[in-house]
CSV table of C-alpha atoms in Angstrom, one decimal:
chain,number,residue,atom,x,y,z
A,18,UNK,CA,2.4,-16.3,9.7
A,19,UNK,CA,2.3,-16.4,5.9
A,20,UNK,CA,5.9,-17.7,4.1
A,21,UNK,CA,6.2,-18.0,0.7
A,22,UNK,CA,8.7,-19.8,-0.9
A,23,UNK,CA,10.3,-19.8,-4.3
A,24,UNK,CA,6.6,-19.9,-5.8
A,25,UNK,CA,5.7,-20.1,-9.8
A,26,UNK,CA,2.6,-19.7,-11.4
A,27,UNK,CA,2.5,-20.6,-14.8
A,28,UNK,CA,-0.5,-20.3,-17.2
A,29,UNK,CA,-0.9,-22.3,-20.1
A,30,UNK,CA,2.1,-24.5,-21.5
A,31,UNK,CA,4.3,-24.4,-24.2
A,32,UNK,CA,5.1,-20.9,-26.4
A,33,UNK,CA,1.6,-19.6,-25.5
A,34,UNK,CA,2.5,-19.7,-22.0
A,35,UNK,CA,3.0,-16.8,-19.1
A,36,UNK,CA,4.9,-16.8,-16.2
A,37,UNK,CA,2.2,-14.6,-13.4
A,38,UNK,CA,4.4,-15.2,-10.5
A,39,UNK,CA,8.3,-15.5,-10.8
A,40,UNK,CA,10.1,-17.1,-8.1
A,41,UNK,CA,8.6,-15.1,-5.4
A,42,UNK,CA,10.0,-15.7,-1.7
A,43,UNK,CA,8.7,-13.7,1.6
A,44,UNK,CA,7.6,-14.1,5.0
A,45,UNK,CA,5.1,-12.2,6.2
A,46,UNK,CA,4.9,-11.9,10.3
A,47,UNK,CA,1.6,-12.1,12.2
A,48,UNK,CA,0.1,-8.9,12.8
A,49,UNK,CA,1.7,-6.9,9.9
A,50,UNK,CA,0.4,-4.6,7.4
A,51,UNK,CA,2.1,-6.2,4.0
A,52,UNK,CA,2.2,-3.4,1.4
A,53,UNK,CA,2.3,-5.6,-2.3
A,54,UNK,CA,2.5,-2.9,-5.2
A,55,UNK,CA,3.1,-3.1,-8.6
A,56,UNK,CA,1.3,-1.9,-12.3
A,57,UNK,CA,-1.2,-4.0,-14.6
A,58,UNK,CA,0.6,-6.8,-15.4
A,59,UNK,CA,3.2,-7.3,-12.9
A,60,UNK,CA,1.6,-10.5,-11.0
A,61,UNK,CA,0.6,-9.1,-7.9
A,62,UNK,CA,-3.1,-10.1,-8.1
A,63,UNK,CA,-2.4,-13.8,-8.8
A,64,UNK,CA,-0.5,-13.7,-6.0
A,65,UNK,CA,-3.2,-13.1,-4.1
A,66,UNK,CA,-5.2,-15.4,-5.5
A,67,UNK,CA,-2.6,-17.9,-4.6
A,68,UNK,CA,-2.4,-16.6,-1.2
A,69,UNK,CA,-6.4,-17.8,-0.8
A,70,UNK,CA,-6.2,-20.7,-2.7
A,71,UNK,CA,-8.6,-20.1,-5.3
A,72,UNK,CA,-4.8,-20.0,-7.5
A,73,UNK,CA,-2.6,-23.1,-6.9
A,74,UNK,CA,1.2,-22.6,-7.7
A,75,UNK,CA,2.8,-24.4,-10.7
A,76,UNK,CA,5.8,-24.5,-8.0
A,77,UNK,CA,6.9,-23.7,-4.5
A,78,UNK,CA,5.6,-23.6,-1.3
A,79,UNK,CA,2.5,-21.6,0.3
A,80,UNK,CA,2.2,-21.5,4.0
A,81,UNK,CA,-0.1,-19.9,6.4
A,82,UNK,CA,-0.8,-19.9,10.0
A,83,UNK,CA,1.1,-23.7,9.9
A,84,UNK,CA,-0.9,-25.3,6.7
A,85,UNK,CA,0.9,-25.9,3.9
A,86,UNK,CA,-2.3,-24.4,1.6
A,87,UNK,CA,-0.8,-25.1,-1.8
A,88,UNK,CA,-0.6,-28.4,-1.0
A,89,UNK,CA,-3.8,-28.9,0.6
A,90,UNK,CA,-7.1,-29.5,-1.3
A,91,UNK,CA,-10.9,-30.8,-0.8
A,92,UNK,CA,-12.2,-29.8,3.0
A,93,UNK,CA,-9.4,-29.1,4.9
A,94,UNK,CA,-8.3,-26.3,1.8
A,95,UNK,CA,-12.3,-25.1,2.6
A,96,UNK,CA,-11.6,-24.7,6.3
A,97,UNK,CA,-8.3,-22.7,5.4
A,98,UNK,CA,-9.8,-20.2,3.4
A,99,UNK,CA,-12.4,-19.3,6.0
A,100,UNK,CA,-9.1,-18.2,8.5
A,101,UNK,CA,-8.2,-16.3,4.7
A,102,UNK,CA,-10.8,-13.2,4.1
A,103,UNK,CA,-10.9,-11.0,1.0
A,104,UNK,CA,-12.4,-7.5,0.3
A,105,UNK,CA,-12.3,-6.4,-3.6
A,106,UNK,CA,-11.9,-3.3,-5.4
A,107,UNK,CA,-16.3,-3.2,-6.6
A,108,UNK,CA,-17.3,-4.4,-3.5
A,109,UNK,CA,-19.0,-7.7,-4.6
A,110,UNK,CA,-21.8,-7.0,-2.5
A,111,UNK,CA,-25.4,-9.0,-2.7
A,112,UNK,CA,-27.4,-5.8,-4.1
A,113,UNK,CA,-30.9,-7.9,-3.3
A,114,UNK,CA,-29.6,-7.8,0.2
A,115,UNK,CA,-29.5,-5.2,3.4
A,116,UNK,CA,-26.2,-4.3,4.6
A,117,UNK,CA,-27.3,-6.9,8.1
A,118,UNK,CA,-27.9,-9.7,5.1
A,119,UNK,CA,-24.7,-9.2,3.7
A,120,UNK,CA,-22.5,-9.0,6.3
A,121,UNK,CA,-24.5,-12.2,7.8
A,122,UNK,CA,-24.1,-13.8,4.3
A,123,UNK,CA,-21.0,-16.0,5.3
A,124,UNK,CA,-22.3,-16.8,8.9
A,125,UNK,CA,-25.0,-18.3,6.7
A,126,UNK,CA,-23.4,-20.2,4.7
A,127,UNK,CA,-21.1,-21.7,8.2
A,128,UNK,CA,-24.8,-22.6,9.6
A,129,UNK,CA,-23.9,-20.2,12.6
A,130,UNK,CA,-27.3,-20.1,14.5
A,131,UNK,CA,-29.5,-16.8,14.2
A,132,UNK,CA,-29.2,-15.5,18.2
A,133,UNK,CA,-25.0,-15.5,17.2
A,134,UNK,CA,-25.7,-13.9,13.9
A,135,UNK,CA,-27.7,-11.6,14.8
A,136,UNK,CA,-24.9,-10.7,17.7
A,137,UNK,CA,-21.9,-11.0,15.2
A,138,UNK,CA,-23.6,-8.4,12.5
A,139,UNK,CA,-24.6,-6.1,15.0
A,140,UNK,CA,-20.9,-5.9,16.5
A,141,UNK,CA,-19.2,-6.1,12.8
A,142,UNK,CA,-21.6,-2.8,12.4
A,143,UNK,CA,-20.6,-0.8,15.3
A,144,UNK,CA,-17.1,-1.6,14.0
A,145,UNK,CA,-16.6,-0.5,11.0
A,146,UNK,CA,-19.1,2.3,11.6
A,147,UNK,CA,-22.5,1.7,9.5
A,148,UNK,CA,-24.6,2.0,13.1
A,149,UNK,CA,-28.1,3.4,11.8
A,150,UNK,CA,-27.5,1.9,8.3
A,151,UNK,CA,-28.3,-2.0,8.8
A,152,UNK,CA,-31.8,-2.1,6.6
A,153,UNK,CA,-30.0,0.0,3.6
A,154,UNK,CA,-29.4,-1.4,0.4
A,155,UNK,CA,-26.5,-1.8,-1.5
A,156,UNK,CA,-27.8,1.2,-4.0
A,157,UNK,CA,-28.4,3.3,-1.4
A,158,UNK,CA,-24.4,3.7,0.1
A,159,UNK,CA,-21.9,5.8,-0.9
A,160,UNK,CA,-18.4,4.0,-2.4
A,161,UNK,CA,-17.2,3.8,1.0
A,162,UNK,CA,-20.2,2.8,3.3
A,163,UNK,CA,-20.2,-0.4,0.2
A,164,UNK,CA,-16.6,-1.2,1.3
A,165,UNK,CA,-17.2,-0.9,4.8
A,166,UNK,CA,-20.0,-3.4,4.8
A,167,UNK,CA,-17.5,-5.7,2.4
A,168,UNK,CA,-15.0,-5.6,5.2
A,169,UNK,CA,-17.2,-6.2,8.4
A,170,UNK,CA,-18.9,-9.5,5.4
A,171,UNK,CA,-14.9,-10.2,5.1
A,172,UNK,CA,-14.7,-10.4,9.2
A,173,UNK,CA,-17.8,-12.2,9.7
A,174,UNK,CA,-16.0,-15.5,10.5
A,175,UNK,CA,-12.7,-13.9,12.3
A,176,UNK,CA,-10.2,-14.6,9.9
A,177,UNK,CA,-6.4,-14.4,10.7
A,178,UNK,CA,-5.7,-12.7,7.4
A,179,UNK,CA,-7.3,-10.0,5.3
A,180,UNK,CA,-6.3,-9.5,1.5
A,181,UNK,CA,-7.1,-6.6,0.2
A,182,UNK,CA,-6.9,-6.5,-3.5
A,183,UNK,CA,-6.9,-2.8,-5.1
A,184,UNK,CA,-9.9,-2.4,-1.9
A,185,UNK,CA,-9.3,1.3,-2.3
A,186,UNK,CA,-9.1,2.1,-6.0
A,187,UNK,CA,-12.5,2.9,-6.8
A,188,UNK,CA,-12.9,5.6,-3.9
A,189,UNK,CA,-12.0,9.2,-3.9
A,190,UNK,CA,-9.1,10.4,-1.6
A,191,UNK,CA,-11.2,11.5,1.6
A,192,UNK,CA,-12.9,8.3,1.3
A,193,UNK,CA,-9.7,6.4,0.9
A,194,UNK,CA,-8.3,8.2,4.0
A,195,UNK,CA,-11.2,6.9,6.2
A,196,UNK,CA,-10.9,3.3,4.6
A,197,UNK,CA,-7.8,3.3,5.4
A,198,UNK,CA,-8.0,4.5,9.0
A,199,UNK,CA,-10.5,2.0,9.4
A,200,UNK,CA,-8.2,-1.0,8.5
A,201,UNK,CA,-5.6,0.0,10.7
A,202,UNK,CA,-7.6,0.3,13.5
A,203,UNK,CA,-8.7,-3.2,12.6
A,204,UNK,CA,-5.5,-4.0,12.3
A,205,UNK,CA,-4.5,-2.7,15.8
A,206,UNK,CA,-7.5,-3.6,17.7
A,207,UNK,CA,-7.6,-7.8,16.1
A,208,UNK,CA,-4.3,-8.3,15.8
A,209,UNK,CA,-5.1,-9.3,12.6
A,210,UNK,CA,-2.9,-9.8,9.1
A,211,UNK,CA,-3.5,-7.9,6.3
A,212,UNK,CA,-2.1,-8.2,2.7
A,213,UNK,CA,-2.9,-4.6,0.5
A,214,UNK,CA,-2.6,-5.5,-3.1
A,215,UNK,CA,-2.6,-1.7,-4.8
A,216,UNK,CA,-0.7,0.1,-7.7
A,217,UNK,CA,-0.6,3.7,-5.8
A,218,UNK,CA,2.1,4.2,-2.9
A,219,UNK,CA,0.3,6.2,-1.0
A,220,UNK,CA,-1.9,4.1,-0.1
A,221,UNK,CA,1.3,2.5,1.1
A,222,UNK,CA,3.1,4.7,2.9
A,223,UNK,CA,-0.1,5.4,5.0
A,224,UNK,CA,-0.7,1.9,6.5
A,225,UNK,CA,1.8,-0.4,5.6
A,226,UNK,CA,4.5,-1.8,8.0
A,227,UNK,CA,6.6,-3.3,5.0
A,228,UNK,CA,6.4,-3.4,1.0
A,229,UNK,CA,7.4,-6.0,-1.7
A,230,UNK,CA,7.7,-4.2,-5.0
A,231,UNK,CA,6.4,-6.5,-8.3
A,232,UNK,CA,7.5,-6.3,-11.8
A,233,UNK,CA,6.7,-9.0,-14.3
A,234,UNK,CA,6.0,-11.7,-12.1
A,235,UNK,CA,9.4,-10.7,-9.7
A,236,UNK,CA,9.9,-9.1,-6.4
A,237,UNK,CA,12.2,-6.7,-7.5
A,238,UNK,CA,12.5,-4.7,-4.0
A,239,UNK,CA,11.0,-5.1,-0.4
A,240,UNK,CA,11.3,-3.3,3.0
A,241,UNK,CA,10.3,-1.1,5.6
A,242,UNK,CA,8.6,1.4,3.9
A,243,UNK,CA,10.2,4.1,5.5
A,244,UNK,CA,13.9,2.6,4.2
A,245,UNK,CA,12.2,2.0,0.7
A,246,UNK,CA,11.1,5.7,0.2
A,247,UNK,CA,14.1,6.8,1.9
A,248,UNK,CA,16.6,4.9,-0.4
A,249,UNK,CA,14.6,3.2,-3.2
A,250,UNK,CA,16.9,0.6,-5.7
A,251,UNK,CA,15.0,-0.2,-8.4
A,252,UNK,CA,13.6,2.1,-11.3
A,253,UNK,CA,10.3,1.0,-10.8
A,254,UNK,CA,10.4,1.5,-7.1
A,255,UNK,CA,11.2,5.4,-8.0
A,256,UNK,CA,8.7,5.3,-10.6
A,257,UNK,CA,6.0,4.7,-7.4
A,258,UNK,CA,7.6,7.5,-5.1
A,259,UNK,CA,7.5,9.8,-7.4
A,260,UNK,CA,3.3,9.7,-7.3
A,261,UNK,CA,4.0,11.0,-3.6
A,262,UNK,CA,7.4,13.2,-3.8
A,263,UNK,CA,6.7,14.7,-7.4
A,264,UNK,CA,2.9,14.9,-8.1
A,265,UNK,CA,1.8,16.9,-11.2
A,266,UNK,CA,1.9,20.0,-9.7
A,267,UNK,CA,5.3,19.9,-8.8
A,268,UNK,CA,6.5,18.4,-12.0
A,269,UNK,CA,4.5,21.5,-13.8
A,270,UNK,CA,6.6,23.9,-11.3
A,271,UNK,CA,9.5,22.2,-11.9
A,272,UNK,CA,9.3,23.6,-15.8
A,273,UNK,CA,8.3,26.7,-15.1
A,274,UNK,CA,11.3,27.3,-12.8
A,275,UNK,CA,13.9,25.8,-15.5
A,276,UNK,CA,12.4,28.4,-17.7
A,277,UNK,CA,12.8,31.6,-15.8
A,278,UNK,CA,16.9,30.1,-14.5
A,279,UNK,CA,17.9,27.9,-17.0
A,280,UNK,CA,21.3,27.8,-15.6
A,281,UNK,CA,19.9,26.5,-12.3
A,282,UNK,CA,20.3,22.8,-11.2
A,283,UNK,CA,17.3,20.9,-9.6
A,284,UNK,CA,17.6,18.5,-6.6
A,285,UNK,CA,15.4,16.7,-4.5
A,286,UNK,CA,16.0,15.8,-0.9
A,287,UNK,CA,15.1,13.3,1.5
A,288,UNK,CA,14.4,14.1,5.2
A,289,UNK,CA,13.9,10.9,7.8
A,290,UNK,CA,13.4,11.3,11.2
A,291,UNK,CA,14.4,14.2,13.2
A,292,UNK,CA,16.4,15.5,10.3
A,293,UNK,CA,12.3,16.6,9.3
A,294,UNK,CA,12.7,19.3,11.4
A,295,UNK,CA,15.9,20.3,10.7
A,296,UNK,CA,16.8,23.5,9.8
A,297,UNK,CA,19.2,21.9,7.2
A,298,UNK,CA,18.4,24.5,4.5
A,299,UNK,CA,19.4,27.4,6.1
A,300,UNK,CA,22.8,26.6,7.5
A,301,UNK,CA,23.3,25.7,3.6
A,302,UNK,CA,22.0,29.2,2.4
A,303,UNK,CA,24.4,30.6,4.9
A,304,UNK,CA,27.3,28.8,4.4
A,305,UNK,CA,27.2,29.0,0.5
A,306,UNK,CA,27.2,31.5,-2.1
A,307,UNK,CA,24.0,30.4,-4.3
A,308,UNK,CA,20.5,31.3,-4.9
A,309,UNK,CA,17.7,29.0,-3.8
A,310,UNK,CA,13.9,28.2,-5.2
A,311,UNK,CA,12.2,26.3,-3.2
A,312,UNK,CA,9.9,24.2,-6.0
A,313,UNK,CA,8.0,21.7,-3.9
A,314,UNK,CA,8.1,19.9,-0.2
A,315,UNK,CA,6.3,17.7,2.1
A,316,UNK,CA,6.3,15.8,5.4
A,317,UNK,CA,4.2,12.6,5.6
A,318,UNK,CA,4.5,10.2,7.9
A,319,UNK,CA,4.7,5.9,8.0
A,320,UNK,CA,4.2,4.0,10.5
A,321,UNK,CA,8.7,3.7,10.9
A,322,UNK,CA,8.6,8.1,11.2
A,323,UNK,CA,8.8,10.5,9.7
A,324,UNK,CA,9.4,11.2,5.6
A,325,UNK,CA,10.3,14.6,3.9
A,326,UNK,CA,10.9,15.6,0.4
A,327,UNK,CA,12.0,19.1,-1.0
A,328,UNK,CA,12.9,19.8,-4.2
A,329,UNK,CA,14.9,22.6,-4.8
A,330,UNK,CA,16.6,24.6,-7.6
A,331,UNK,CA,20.2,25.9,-6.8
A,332,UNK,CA,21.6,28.8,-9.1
A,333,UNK,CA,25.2,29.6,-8.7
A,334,UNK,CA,28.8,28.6,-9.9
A,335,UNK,CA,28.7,24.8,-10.3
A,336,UNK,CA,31.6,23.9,-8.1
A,337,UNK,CA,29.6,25.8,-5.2
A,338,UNK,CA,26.7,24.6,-6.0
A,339,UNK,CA,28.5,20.7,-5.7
A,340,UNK,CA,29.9,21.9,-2.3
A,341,UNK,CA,26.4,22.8,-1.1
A,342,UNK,CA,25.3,19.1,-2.1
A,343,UNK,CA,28.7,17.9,-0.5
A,344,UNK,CA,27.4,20.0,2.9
A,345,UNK,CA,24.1,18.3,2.4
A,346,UNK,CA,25.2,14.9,2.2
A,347,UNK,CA,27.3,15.1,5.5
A,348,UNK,CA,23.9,15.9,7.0
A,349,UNK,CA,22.4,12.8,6.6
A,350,UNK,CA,20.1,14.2,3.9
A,351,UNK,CA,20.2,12.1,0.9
A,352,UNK,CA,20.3,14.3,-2.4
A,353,UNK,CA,19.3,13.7,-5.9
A,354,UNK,CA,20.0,15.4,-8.8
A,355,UNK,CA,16.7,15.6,-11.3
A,356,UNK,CA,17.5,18.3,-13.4
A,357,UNK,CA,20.3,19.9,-14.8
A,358,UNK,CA,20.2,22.6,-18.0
């Protein structure tokens, strides 16, 4: 559906110039929910500008649905980006407009006659769930009822792929959650392509089928999601799990308990699959002579199964405390150690 290959963008020329997009090569298959993450700076929003066409690449191939795009220009690069839809982290909504103007906006602008408009918008409504809300104003939605009426506007001609660049970064979590649902329902129900541009993995490891990992203009890790949180390579990439497997809470539990047993060594395991419901902890406790705190733990879940963390601090002799981790190991749980005083 969408293959990238070897692609460079490079701004300006000489010693005042910066490399946006490094090399990047991926393919991503029709259907899929492509997960790009990375932090200010790293590229990933001038790839997606390259992915519409409103970036063309200083090198390398763009391909989507068939076309060639970074080689194409003038109409035919018009008629391309209508099968390429975008919704944006501030909504870009017409605030002089009514959430049926909007959405018909584009229809507009293709010269679709009023009877199909007027059916389009009123099925892009029931859709993305704004039935009773079609004569509102911009001013009058919450953050997500705005973004809801920017994805049925990004629908409005049936695209085959939807970028979504930071879409969910300006909404509070419950809102998020719904967003979210919403595009994978869209997602399920059209068949269609979607490309989320974000900076927080959860957002992630709730929708997406498969991640590319950016860093200064590279893609410096991709996968499954489940196999990237299970077994992540790349600093960075551990940098982003730790936002779900070590929020602030746990971090600020982790230094209490290295306070009150300072001999104690911390660990964090990973679960996948059935191993979630394992009881892998207590045949350990049985089998070995150590104290255990239980610091922190969760089970979430991706679209591959199933994904655990627990962090936990063991207090014992150290070569007992190894064989424990030995035990652990052999039981397909994959062990880390985070802290050791």
């Amino acid at each position: 559906m969408i293959h990238l290959k070897d692609v460079n963008k490079v701004f300006g020329e000489g010693s005042s110039s910066i490399v946006a997009v490094d090399g990047v090569s991926f393919t991503i298959a029709e259907g899929e929910i492509f997960g790009v993450i990375g932090y200010s700076g790293a590229g990933k929003s001038t790839l997606i500008r390259l992915l519409n066409g409103l970036e063309m690449p200083t090198s390398g191939t763009i391909t989507i649905g068939g076309l060639e795009i970074s080689s194409t220009r003038g109409k035919k690069l018009r008629e391309a980006r209508q099968k390429v839809s975008m919704i944006f982290q501030h909504f870009n909504l017409l605030w002089s407009r009514t959430v049926k103007d909007n959405i018909a906006f584009p229809l507009e602008i293709a010269n679709i006659s009023k009877v199909e408009r007027e059916r389009k918008v009123a099925e892009l409504i029931e859709l993305v769930g704004l039935k009773g809300r079609e004569n509102a104003y911009p001013s009058e939605l919450s953050g997500g009822q705005k973004q809801r009426v920017g994805i049925a506007r990004a629908l409005a001609n049936d695209p085959e792929v939807l970028l979504c660049d930071e879409a969910t970064s300006a909404l509070d979590p419950e809102t998020t959650d719904s967003i979210l649902n919403l595009l994978t329902d869209i997602n399920e129900r059209l068949g269609l392509t979607i490309v989320l541009i974000t900076h927080e993995m959860q957002v992630i490891r709730k929708i997406c089928h498969r991640v590319a990992v950016m860093e200064e203009g590279k893609v410096v890790e991709m996968g499954n999601v489940l196999e990237v949180f299970q077994s992540p390579q790349e600093p960075i990439t551990k940098r982003f799990l730790s936002q779900v497997t070590e929020p602030a809470e746990a971090k600020q539990a982790m230094e209490h308990i290295k306070k009150e047993f300072p001999s104690g060594t911390l660990i964090k395991l990973v679960f996948v699959g059935e191993r979630t419901g394992q009881p892998v902890i207590t045949s350990m406790i049985r089998q070995f002579t150590i104290d255990v705190n239980i610091v922190q733990g969760n089970i979430a879940q991706t679209h591959d199964g199933a994904y655990g963390t627990l962090i936990l601090q063991l207090v014992g002799e150290e070569s007992i405390i190894q064989e424990a981790i030995h035990y652990l190991n052999e039981q397909d749980v994959r062990t880390e150690v985070i802290g050791n005083d």
